[in-house]
CSV table of C-alpha atoms in Angstrom, one decimal:
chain,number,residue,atom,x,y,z
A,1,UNK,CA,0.0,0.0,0.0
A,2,UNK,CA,1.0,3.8,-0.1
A,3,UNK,CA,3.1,4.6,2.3
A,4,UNK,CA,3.4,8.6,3.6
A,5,UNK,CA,6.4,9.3,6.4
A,6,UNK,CA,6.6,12.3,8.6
A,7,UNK,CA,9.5,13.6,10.6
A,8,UNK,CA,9.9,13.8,13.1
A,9,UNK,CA,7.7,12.0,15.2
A,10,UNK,CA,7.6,13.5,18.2
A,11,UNK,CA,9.2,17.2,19.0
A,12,UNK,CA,9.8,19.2,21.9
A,13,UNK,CA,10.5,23.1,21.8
A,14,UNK,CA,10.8,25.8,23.4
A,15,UNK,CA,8.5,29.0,23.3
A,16,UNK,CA,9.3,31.2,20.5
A,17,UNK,CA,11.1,28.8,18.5
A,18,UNK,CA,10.2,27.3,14.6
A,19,UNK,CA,9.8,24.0,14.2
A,20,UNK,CA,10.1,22.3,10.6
A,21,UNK,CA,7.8,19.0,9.5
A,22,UNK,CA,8.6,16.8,6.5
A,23,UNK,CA,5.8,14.7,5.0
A,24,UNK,CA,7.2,12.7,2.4
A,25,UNK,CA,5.3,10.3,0.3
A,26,UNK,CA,7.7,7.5,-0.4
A,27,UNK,CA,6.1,5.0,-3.1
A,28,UNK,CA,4.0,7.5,-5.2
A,29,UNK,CA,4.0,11.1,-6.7
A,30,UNK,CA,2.0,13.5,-4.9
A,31,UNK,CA,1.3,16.5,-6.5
A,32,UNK,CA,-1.2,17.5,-3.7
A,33,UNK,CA,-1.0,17.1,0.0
A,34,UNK,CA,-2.7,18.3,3.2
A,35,UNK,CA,-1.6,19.6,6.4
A,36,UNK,CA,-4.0,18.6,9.5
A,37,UNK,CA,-4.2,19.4,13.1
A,38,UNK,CA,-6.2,17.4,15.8
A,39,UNK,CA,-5.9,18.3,19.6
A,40,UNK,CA,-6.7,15.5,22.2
A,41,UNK,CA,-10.1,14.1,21.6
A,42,UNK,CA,-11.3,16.0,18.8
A,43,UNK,CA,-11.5,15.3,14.9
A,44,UNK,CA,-9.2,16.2,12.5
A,45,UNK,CA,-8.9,20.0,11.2
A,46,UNK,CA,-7.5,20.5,7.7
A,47,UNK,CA,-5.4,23.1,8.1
A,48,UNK,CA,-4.2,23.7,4.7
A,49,UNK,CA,-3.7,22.5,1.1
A,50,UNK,CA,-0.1,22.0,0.2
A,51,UNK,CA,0.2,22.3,-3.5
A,52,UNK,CA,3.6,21.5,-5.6
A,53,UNK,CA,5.4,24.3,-7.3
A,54,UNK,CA,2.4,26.5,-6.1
A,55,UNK,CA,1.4,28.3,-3.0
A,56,UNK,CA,-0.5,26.2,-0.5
A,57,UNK,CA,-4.2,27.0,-0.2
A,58,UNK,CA,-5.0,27.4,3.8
A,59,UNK,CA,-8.6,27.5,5.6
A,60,UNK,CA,-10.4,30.1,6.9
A,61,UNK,CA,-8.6,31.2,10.5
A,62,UNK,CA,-5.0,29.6,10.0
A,63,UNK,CA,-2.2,32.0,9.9
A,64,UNK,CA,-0.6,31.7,6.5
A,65,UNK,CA,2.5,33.5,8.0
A,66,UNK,CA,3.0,31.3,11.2
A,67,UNK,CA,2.4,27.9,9.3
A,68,UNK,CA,4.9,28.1,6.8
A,69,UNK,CA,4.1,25.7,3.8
A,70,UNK,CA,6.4,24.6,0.9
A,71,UNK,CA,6.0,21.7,-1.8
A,72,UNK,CA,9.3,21.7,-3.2
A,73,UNK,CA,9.1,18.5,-5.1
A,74,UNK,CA,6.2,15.6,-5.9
A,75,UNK,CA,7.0,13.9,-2.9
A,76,UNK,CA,8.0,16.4,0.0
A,77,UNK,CA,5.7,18.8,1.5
A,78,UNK,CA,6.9,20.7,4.6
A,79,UNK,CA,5.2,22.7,7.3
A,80,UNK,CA,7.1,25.1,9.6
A,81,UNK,CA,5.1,26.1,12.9
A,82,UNK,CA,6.9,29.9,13.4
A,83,UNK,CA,7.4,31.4,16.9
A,84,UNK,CA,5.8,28.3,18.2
A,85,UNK,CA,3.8,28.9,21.1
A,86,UNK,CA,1.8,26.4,23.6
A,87,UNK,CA,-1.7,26.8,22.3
A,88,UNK,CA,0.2,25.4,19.1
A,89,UNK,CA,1.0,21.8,20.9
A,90,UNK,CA,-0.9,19.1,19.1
A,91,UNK,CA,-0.5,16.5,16.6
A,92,UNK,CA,-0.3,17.2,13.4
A,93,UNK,CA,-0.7,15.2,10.8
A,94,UNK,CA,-0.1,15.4,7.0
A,95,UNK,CA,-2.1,13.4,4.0
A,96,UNK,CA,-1.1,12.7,0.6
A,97,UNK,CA,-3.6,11.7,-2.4
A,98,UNK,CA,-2.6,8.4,-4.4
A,99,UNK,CA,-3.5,7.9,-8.4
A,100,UNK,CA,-6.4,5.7,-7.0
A,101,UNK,CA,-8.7,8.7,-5.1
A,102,UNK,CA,-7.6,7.4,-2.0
A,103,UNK,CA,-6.2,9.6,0.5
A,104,UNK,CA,-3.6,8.1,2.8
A,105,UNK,CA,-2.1,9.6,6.0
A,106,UNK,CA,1.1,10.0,7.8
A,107,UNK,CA,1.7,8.7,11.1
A,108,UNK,CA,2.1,12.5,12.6
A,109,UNK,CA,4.0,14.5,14.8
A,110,UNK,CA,3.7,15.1,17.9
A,111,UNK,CA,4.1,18.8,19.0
A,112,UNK,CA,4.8,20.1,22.5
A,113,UNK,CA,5.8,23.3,23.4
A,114,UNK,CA,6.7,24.5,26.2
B,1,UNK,CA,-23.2,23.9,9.5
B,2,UNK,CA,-21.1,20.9,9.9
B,3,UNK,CA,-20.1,19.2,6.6
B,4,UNK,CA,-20.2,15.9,7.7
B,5,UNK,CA,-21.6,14.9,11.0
B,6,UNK,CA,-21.3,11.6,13.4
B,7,UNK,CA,-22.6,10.6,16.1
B,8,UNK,CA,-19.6,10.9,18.8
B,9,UNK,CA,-20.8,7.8,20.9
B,10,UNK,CA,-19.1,5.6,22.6
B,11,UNK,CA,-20.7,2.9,20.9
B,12,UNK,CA,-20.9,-0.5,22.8
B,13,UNK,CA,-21.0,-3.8,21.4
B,14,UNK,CA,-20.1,-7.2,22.2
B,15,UNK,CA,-17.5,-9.4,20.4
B,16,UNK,CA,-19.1,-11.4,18.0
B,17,UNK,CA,-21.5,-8.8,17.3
B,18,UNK,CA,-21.9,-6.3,13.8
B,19,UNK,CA,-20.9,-2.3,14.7
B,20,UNK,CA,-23.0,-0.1,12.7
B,21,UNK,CA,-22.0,3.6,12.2
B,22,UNK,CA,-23.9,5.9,10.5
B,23,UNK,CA,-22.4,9.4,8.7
B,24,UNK,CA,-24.7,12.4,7.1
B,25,UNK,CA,-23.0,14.6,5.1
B,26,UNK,CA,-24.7,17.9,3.6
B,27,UNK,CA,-22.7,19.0,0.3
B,28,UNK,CA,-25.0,16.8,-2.5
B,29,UNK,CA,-22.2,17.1,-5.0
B,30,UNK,CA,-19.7,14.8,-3.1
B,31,UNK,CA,-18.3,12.3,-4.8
B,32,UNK,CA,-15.9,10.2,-2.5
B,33,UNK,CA,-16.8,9.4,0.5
B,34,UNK,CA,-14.1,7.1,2.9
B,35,UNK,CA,-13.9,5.7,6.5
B,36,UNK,CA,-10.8,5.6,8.6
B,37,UNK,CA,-10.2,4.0,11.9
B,38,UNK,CA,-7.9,6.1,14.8
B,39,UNK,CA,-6.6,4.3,17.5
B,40,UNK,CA,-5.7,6.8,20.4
B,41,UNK,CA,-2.5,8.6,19.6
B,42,UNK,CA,-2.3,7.0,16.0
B,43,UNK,CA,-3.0,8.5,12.9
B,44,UNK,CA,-6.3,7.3,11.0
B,45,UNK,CA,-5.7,4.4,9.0
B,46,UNK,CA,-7.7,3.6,5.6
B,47,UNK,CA,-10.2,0.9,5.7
B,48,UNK,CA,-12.8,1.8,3.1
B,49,UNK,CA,-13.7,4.2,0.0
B,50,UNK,CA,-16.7,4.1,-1.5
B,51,UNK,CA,-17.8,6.3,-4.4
B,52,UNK,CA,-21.1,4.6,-5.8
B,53,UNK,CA,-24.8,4.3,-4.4
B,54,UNK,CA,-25.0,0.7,-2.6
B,55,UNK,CA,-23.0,-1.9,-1.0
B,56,UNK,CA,-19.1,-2.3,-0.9
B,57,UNK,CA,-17.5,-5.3,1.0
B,58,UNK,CA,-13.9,-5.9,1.9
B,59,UNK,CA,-13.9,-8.5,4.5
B,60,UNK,CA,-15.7,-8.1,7.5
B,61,UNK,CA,-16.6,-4.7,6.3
B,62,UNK,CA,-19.4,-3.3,4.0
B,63,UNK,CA,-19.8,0.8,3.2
B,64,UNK,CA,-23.2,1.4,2.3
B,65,UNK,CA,-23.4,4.7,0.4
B,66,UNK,CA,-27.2,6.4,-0.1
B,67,UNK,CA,-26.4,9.8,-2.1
B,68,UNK,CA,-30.7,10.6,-2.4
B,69,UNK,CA,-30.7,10.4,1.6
B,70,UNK,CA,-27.0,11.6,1.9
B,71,UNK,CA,-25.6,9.2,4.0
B,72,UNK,CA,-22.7,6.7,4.3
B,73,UNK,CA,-22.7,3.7,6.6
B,74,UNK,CA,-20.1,1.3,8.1
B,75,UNK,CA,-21.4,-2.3,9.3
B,76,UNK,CA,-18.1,-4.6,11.1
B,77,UNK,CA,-19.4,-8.0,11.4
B,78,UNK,CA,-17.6,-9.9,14.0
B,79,UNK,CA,-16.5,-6.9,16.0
B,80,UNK,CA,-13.5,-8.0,17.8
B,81,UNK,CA,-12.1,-6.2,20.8
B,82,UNK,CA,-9.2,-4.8,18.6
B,83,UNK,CA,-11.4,-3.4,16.6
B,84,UNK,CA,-12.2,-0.9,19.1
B,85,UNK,CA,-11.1,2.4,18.2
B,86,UNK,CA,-13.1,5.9,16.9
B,87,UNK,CA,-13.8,5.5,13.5
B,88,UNK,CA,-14.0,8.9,10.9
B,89,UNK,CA,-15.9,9.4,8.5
B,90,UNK,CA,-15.0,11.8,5.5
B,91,UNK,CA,-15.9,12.8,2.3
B,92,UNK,CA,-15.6,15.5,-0.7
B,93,UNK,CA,-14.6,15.9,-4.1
B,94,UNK,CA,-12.3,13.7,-6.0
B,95,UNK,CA,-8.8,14.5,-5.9
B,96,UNK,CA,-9.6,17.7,-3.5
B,97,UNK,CA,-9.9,18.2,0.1
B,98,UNK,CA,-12.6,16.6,2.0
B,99,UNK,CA,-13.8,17.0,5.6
B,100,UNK,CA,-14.0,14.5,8.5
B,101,UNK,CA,-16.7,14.1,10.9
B,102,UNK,CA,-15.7,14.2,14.2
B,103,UNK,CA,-15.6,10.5,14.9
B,104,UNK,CA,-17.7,7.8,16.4
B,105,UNK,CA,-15.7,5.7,19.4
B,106,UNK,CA,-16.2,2.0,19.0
B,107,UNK,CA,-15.9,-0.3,21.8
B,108,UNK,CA,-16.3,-4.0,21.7
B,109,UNK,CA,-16.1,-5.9,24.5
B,110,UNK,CA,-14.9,-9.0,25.4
């Protein structure tokens, strides 16, 4: 099956800091990936779409200039929390359409700042 | 108004039993519609896509997708205690960004 990565896994920071995420999609081409949040016992929140060679299309109420997107090439998207803060701390979690309409997920990172 | 909508549960069944979820969504021109299963601190997992009106089996599961009445369904049949988990719903447009419902919580019991 597909097969997206994200890294890292888990990351601690400090207040203030920028944190980089790598989603990588490993067996297949993806010109199109997305960028989800989910705090602790709620759904997922799409956050933004990350589009390659293009700017990344982000929902209504995320900060285009705090969550820093770039899709550099077909198979690395990359999101970069700015000035990271605690109310950022959750799990984010990237996705990556395959050739078949099936959307298939990283296993997430784990954000805590402190 | 909330694109897709579940009912949060906990849904309780015993082992041996069939799970039944239930989604609405509102946006009539969606055209795939999928179900993933979370365990707690995981990221969803794939089980089932459906984009047609009816019935879709893969082992013990079946999607049942009613576009008319705008609803997508999940049955498990032999729920099995490791099959307890919360259980998403989603659907959109081909290709594009879809929306999630926010979950139903499965638990079988032993």
């Amino acid at each position: 099956g597909a097969v997206v990565s994200q890294h890292p896994s888990w990351v601690i920071c400090k207040s203030g800091t920028s944190v980089k995420i790598e989603c990588r999609s490993l067996d297949f081409q993806a010109t199109t990936m997305f960028w989800y949040r989910q705090f602790p016992k709620q759904s997922l929140m799409l956050m933004a779409t990350s589009n390659e060679g293009s700017k990344a299309t982000y929902e209504q109420g995320v900060e285009k200039d705090k969550f820093l997107i770039n899709h550099a090439s077909l198979t690395l998207s990359t999101l970069t929390v700015t000035s990271a803060h605690p109310e950022d701390s959750s799990f984010y979690i990237c996705s990556a359409w395959r050739d078949s309409n099936e959307q298939f997920f990283g296993p997430g990172t784990r954000l805590t700042v402190l | 108004q909330k694109e897709v909508e579940q009912n949060s549960g906990p849904l309780s069944v015993p082992e041996g039993a069939i799970a039944s979820l239930n989604c609405t969504y509102s946006d009539r021109g969606s055209q795939s519609f999928f179900w993933y299963r979370q365990y707690s601190g995981k990221s969803p997992e794939l089980i089932m896509s459906i984009y047609s009106n009816g019935d879709k089996e893969d082992g013990r599961f079946t999607a049942q997708l009613n576009k008319a009445s705008q609803y997508v369904s999940l049955l498990i049949r032999d729920s099995q205690p490791s099959d307890s988990a919360t259980y998403l719903c989603a659907g959109g447009y081909n290709f594009n960004k879809f929306y999630f419902g926010s979950g139903t919580k499965l638990n079988v019991k032993p």
